[in-house]
Coordinates of C-alpha atoms in Angstrom, one line a residue:
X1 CA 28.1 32.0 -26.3
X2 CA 28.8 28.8 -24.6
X3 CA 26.4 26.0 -24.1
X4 CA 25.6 24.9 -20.6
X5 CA 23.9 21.4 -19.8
X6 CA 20.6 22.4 -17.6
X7 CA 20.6 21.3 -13.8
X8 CA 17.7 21.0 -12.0
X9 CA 18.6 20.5 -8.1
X10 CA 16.7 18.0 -7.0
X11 CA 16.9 16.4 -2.7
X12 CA 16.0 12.8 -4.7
X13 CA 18.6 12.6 -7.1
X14 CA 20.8 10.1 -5.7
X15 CA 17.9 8.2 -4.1
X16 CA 18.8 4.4 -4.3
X17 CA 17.6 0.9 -3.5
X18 CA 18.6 -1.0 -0.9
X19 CA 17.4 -4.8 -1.2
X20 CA 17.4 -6.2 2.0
X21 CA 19.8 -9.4 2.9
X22 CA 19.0 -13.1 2.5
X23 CA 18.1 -13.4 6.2
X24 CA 15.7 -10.1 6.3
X25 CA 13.6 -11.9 3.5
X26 CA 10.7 -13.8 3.4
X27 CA 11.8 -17.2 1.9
X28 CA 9.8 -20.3 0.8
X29 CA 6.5 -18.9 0.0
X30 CA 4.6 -20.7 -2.2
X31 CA 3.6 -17.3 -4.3
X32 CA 0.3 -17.8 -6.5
X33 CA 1.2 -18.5 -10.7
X34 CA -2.0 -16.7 -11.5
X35 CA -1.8 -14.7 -14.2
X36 CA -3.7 -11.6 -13.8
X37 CA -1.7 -8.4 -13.8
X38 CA -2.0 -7.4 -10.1
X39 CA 0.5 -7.2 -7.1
X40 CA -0.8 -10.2 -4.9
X41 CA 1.1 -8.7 -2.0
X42 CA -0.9 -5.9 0.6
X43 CA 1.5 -4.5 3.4
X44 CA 1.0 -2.3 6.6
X45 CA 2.7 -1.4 9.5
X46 CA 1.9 -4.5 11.2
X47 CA 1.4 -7.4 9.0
X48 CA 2.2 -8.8 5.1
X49 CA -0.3 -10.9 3.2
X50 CA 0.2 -12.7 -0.3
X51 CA -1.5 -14.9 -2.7
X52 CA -0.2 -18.1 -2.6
X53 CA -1.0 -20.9 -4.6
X54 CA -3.0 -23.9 -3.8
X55 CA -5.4 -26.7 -4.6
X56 CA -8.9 -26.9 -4.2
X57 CA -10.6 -22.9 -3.4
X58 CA -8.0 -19.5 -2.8
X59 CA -6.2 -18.4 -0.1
X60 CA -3.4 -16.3 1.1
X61 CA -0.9 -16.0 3.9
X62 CA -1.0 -13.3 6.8
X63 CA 2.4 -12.8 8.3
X64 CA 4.1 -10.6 10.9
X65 CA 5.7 -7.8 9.1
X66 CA 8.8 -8.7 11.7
X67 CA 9.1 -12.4 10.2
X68 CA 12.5 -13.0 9.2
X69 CA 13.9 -15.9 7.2
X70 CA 12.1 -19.7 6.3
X71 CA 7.9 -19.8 6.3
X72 CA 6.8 -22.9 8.0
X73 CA 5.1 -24.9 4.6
X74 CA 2.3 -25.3 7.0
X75 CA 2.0 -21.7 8.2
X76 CA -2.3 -21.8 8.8
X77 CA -3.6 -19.6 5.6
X78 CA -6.7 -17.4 5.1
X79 CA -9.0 -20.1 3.3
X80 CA -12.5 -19.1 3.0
X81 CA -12.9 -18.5 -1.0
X82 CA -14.2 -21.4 -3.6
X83 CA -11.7 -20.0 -5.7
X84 CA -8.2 -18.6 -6.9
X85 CA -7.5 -15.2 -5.0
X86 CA -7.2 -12.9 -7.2
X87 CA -6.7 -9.7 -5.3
X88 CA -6.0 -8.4 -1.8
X89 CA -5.9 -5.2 0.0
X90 CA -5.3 -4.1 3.3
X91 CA -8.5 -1.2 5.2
X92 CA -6.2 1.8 5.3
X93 CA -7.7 2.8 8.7
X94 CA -7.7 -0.4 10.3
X95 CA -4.4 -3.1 10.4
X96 CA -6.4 -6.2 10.9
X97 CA -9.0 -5.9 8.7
X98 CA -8.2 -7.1 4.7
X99 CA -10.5 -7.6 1.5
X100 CA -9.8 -9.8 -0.5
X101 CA -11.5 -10.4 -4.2
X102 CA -11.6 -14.3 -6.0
X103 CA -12.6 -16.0 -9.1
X104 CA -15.9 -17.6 -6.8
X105 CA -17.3 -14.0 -7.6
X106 CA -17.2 -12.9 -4.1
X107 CA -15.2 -10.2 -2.0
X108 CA -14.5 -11.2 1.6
X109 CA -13.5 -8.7 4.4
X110 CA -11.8 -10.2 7.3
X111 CA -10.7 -9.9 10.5
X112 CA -6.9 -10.7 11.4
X113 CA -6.5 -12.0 15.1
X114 CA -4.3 -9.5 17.3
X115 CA -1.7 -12.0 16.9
X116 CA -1.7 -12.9 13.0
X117 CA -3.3 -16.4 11.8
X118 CA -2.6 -19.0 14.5
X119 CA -4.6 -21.4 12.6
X120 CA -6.3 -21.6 9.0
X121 CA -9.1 -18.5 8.8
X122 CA -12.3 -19.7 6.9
X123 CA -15.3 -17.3 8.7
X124 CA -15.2 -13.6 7.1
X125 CA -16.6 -10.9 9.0
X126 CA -18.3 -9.9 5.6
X127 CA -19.5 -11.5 2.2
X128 CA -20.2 -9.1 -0.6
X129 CA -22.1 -10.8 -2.9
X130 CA -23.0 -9.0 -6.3
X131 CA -20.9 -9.7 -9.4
X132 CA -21.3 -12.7 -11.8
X133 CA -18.2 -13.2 -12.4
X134 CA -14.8 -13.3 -10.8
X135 CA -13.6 -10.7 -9.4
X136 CA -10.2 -8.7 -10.4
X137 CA -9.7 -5.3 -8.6
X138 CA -10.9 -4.5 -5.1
X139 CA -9.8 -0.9 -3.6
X140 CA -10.3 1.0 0.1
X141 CA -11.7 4.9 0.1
X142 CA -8.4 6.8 0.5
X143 CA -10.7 8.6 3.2
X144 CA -14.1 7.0 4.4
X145 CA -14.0 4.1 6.6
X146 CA -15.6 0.6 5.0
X147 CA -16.1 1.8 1.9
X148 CA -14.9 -0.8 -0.6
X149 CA -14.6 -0.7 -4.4
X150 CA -14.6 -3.7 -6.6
X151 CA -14.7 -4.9 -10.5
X152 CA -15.4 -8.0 -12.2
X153 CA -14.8 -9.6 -15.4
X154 CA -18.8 -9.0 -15.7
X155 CA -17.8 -5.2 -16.0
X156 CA -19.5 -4.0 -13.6
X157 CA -17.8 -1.6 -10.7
X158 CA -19.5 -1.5 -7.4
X159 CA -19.0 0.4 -4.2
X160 CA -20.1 -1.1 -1.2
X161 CA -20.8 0.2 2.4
X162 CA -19.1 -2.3 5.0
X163 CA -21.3 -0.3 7.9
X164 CA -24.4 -2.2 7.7
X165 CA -25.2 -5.0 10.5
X166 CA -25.5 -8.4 7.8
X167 CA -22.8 -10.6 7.7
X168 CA -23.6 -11.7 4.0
X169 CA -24.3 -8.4 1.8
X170 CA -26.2 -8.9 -1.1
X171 CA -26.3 -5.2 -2.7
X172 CA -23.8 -2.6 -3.5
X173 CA -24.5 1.0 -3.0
X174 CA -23.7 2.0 -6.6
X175 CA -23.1 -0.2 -9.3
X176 CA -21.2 1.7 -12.6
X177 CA -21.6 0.7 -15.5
X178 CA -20.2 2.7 -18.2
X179 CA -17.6 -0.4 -19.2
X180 CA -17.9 -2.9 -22.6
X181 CA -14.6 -4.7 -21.2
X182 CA -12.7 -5.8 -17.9
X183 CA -11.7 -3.2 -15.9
X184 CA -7.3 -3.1 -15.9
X185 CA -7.2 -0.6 -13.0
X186 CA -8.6 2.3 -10.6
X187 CA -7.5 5.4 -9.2
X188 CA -9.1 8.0 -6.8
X189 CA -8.0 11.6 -6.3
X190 CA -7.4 12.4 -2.7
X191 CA -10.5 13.0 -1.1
X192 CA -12.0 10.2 -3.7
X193 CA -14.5 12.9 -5.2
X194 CA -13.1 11.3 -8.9
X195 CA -12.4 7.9 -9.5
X196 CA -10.2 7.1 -12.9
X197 CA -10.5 3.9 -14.6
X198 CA -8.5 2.3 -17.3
X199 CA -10.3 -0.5 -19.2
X200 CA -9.6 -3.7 -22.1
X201 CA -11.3 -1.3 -24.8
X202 CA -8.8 1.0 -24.7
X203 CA -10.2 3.8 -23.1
X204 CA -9.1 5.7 -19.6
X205 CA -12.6 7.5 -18.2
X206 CA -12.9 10.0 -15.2
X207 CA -16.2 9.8 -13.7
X208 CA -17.9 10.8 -10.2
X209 CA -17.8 7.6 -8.0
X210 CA -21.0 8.5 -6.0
X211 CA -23.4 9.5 -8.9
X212 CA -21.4 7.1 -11.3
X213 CA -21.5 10.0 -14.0
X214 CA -19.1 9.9 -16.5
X215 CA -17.4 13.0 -16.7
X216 CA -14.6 12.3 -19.4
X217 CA -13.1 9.8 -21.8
X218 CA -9.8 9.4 -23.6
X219 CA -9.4 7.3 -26.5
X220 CA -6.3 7.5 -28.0
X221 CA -4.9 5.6 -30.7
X222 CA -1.3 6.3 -30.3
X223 CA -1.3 4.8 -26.2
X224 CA -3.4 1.5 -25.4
X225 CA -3.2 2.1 -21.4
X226 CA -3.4 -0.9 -18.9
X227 CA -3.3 1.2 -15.4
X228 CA -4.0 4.6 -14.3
X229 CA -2.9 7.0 -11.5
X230 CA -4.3 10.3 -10.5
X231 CA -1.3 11.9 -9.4
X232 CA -2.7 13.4 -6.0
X233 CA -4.2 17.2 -6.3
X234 CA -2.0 17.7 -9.4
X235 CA -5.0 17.5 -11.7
X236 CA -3.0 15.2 -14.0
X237 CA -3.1 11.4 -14.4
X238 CA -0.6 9.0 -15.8
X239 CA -1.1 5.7 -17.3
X240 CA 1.0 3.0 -18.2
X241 CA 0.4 1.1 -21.3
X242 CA 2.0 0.5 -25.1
X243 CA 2.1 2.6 -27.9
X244 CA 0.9 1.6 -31.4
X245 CA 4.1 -0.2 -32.2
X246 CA 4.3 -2.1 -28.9
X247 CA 6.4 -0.6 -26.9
X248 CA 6.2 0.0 -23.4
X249 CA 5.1 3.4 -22.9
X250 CA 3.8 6.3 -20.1
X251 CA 1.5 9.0 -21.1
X252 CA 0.4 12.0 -18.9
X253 CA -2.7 13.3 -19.0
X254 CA -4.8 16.9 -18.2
X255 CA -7.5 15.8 -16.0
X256 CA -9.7 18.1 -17.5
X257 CA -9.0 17.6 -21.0
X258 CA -8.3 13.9 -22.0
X259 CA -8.6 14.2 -25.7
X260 CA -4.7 14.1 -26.2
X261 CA -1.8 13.4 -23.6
X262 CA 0.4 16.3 -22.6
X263 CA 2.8 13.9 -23.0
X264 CA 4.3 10.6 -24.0
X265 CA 7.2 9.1 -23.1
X266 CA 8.5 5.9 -25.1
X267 CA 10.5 3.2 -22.4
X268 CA 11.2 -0.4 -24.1
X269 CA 9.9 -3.3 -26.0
X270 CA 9.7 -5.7 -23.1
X271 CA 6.3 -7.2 -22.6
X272 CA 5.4 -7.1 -19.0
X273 CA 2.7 -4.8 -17.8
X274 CA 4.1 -1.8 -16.0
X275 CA 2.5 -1.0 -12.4
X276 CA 3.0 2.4 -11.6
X277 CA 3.5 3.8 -7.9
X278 CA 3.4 7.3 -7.1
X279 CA 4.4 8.8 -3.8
X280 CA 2.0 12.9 -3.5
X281 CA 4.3 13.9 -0.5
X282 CA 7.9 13.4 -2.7
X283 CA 6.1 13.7 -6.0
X284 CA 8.4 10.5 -7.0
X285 CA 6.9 8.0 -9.6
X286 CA 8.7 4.4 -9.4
X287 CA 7.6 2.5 -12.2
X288 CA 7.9 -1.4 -11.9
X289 CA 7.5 -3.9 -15.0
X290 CA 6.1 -7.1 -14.4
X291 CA 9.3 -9.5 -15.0
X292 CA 11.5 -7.1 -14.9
X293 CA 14.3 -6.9 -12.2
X294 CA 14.7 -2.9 -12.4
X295 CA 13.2 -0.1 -10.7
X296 CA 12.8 3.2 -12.9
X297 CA 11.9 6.3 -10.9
X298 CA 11.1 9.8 -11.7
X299 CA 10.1 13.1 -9.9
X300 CA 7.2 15.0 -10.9
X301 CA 6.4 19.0 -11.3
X302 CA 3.2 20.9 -12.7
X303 CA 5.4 22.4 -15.6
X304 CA 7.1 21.3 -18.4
X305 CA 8.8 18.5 -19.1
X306 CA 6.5 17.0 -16.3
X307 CA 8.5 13.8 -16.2
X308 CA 12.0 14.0 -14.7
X309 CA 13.7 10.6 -15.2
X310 CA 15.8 10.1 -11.3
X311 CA 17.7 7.0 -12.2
X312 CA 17.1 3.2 -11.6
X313 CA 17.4 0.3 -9.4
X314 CA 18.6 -2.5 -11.0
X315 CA 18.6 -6.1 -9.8
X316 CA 18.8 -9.9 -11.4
X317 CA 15.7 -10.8 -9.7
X318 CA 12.4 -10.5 -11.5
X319 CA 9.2 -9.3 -9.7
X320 CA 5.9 -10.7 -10.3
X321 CA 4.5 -8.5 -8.3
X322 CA 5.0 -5.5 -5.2
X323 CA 3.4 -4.8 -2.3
X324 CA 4.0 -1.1 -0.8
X325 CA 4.1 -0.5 2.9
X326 CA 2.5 2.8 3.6
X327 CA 4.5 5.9 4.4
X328 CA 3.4 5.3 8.7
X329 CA 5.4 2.3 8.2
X330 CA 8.5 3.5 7.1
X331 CA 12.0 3.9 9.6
X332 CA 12.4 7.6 9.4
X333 CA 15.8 7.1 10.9
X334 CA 17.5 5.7 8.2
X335 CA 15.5 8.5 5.7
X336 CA 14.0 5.8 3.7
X337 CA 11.3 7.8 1.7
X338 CA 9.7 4.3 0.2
X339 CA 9.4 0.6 0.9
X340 CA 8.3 -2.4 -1.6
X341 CA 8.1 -5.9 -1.1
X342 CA 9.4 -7.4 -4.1
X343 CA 7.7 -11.0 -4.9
X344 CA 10.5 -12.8 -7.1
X345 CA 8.4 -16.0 -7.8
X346 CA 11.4 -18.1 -9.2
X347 CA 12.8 -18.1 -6.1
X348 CA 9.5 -18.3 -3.6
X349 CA 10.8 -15.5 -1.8
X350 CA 9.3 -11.9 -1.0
X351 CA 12.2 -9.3 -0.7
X352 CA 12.5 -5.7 1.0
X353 CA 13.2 -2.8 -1.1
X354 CA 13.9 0.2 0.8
X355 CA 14.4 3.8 -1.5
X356 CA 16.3 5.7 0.5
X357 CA 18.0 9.3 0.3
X358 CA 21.2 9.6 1.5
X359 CA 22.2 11.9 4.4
X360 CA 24.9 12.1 6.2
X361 CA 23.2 13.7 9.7
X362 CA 21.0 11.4 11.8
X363 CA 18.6 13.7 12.8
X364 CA 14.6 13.4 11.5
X365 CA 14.9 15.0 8.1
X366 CA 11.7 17.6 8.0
X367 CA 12.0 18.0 4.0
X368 CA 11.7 14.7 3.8
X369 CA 8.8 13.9 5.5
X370 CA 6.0 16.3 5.0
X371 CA 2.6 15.7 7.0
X372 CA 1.3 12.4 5.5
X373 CA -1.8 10.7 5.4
X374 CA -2.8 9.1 8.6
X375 CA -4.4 6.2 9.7
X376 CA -8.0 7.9 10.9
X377 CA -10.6 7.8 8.6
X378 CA -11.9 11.9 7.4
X379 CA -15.3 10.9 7.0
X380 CA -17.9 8.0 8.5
X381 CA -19.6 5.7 5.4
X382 CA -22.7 7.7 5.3
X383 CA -21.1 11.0 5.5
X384 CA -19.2 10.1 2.5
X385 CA -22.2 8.7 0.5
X386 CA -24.5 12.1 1.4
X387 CA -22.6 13.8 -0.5
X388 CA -19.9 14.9 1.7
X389 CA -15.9 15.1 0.3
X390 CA -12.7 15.7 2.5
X391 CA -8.9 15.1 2.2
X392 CA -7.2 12.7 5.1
X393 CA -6.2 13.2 8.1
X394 CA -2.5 14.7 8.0
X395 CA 0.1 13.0 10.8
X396 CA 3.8 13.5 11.0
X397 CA 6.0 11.0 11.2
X398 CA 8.6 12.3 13.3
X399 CA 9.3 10.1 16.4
X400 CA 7.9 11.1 19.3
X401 CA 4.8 13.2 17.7
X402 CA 1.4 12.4 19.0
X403 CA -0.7 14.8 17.5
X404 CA -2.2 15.3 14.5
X405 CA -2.6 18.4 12.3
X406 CA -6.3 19.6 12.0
X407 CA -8.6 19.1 15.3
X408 CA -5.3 17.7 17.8
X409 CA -7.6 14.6 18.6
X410 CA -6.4 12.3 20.9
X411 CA -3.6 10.1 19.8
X412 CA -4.5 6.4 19.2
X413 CA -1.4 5.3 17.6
X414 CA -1.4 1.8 19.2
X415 CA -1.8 0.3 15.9
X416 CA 1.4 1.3 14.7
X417 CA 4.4 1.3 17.2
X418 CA 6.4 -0.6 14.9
X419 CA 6.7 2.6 13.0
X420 CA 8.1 5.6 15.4
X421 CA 7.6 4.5 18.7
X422 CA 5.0 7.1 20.1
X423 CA 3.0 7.2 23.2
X424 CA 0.5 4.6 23.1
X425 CA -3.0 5.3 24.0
X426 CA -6.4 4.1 24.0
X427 CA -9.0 7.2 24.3
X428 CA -12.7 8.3 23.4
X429 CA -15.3 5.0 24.4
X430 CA -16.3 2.9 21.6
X431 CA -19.7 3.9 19.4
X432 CA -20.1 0.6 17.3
X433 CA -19.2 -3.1 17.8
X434 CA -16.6 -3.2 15.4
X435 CA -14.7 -0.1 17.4
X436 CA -15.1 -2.3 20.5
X437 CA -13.4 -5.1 19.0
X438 CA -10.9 -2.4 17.4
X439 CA -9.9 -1.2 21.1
X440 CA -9.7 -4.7 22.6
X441 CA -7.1 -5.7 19.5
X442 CA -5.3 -2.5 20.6
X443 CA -5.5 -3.2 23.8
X444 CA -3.9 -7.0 23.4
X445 CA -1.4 -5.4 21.3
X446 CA -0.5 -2.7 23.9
X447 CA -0.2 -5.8 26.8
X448 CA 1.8 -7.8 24.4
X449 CA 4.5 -5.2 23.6
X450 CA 5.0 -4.2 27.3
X451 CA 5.4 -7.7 28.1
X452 CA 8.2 -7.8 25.5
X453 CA 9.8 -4.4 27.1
X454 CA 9.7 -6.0 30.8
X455 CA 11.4 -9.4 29.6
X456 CA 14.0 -7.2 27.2
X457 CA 14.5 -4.5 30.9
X458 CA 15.0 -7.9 33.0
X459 CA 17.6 -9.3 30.5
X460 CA 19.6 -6.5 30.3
X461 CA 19.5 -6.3 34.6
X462 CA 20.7 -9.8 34.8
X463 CA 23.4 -8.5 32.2
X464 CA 24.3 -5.7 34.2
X465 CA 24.4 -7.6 37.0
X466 CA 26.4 -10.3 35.7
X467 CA 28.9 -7.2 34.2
X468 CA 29.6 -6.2 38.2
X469 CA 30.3 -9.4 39.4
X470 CA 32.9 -10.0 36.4
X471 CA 34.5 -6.6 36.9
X472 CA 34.2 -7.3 41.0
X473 CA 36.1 -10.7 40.8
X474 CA 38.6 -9.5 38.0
X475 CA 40.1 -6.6 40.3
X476 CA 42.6 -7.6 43.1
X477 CA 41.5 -8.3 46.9
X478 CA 43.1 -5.0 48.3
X479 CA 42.0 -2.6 45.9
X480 CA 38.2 -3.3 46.7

């Protein structure tokens, strides 16, 4: 009997990295040195901010997600914090709106002018104040507008409800407390009805965000994890960490049985924390090593082996950290399935990173792009915190689509036509203040763009124009 290797067909297996060129870069930022293991970079559609460092209080820079080239040194900076930044993170379900956590043991929310920061930002439109020490992690609901996440070094996590009328709020909604050490990282399933923590003690816990119940706990000797992923609906979560000898490691776990990993998988001896990224409509993993100037990435299925190693990018450069643009964000037309912004710190430059499956036909790819999660919120705050769990709200990127799977509501995609050029419209009359000012962004953003298309249409007329005169005067008197 002759032996045959084993071939599993796979669309992403010659997906590849495509670094963008000098020019497309972001170049001369002063990125922060701080050394806590987090990305200090938040993407969307519309604009990139990053930690950067300075003296005297935090702050970071908010930047058109079009900027190309040189930042201007004194580019006016988001400046409101006593101290070091230490994370940031973009509302999913609203593009100028970003939290940002610091070591003055606050978490600001902000509002982003329609046209980015024209000059230095120091008034939040909210102050959470409720930790006692600094604080390390913030993260959005995946589903429920202004609900905010955040953990300290005082161990403490604490979910907080963005919907009431102060400015300054002094108490969270839930405060969980099940940690005896910092928290390294958090995870939600997709409708946020679990919320998976990995912790300095060692030990990765599952628990109920709402009630703050813990539901299970993993302590395993063999994997000390640093951060965690609940790998969509797949009832399995992988963390990233180092095994008892030190070597960088990934371990998958059953959600519902954590006493021993399914599996481990055995990488390197570098040093650098892994952050792990994980794409639910591909089921691709890209893991990314602090330090490191490669890209691993692997596809993911519900059956054994689990882990099925793609290939890597590989590149000189080493990242300190990545920020992610979400999958609205991404140019369909040349089938790019995944975008990072790579923060190489040596060289005070934030670069590209496009993943991108070659195909030879132009056309949208369907495969490729299943319905994704939009940018409407599923669920109001208080729905959310009564009890009430649901998925996202599915939309497809294919150009040209404006309406969304589920109850067809009218299309408000204004906040997004870098992404696929739809229709842009501004329906259903506001029900809160911060809707209002929502619309009357839009509605900036909407005026600004067609002023764009009118200058671009009347260039290309005095083109034109200039085209028949030149063919007019180049042809002979007696053949006109």
């Amino acid at each position: 009997m002759t032996w045959r290797p084993q071939y599993r067909s796979s669309k992403f297996r010659h997906v590849f990295g495509k670094a963008a060129t000098k020019e497309s870069c972001y170049d001369g930022v002063p990125i922060t040195r701080s050394v806590q293991d987090n990305n200090f970079c938040a993407v969307n559609p519309r604009f990139l901010a990053v930690i950067t460092e300075c003296a005297g209080g935090g702050a970071f820079l908010v930047l058109s997600v079009h900027h190309r080239g040189k930042v201007d040194p004194h580019h006016p900076r988001v400046s409101g914090h006593r101290g070091n930044v230490l994370d940031i993170k973009w509302n999913p379900f609203n593009d100028w709106c970003i939290a940002s956590g610091s070591e003055d043991t606050t978490v600001k929310v902000w509002e982003i002018p329609p046209h980015g920061v024209l000059k230095n930002l120091t008034v939040p439109w909210k102050e959470l104040q409720g930790h006692s020490r600094r604080v390390s992690l913030i993260e959005w609901h995946p589903t429920a507008n202004n609900i905010l996440f955040s953990t300290a070094y005082d161990y403490q996590v604490m979910i907080w409800n963005l919907d009431c009328p102060e400015q300054v709020i002094k108490n969270p909604v839930r405060t969980i407390s099940h940690h005896t050490d910092v928290v390294l990282s958090m995870s939600f399933n997709t409708d946020c009805s679990l919320l998976a923590t990995t912790c300095k003690d060692r030990k990765v816990r599952l628990m109920e965000p709402r009630s703050g119940n813990l539901l299970r706990e993993a302590n395993c000797k063999t994997h000390k994890a640093s951060k965690v992923l609940i790998l969509g609906n797949m009832k399995m979560l992988l963390t990233t960490g180092t095994s008892r000898w030190n070597e960088r490691q990934i371990a998958l776990w059953d959600q519902d049985d954590l006493s021993v990993p399914l599996l481990e998988e055995n990488l390197d001896g570098s040093s650098g924390v892994l952050f792990p990224f994980y794409d639910p409509d591909t089921h691709m993993l890209y893991l990314a090593g602090k330090g490191d100037g490669n890209i691993r990435y692997y596809e993911i299925s519900s059956e054994k082996p689990y882990i099925h190693f793609l290939t890597e990018y590989r590149s000189h450069l080493p990242q300190k950290g990545m920020g992610v643009m979400p999958k609205r964000g991404l140019d369909v037309s040349s089938c790019e399935v995944f975008r990072f912004y790579k923060l190489v710190t040596i060289k005070s430059l934030i670069e590209p990173l496009s993943m991108i499956v070659p195909r030879r036909s132009e056309s949208y790819q369907e495969d490729l792009y299943p319905m994704t999660a939009g940018y409407k919120p599923a669920l109001t705050a208080d729905e959310w915190l009564s009890g009430i769990n649901k998925g996202p709200v599915l939309m497809s990127l294919k150009p040209g689509n404006s309406k969304e799977d589920g109850d067809h509501a009218d299309d408000d995609r204004s906040r997004m036509p870098v992404s696929n050029g739809e229709d842009l419209a501004l329906c259903s009359p506001p029900r809160t203040e911060n809707e209002l000012r929502l619309k009357f962004h839009r509605q900036q953003e909407e005026i600004r763009r067609l002023r764009e298309l009118l200058n671009q249409r009347d260039v290309r007329i005095k083109q034109l124009e200039l085209e028949i005169k030149n063919i007019k005067n180049s042809q002979p008197q007696g053949s006109l």
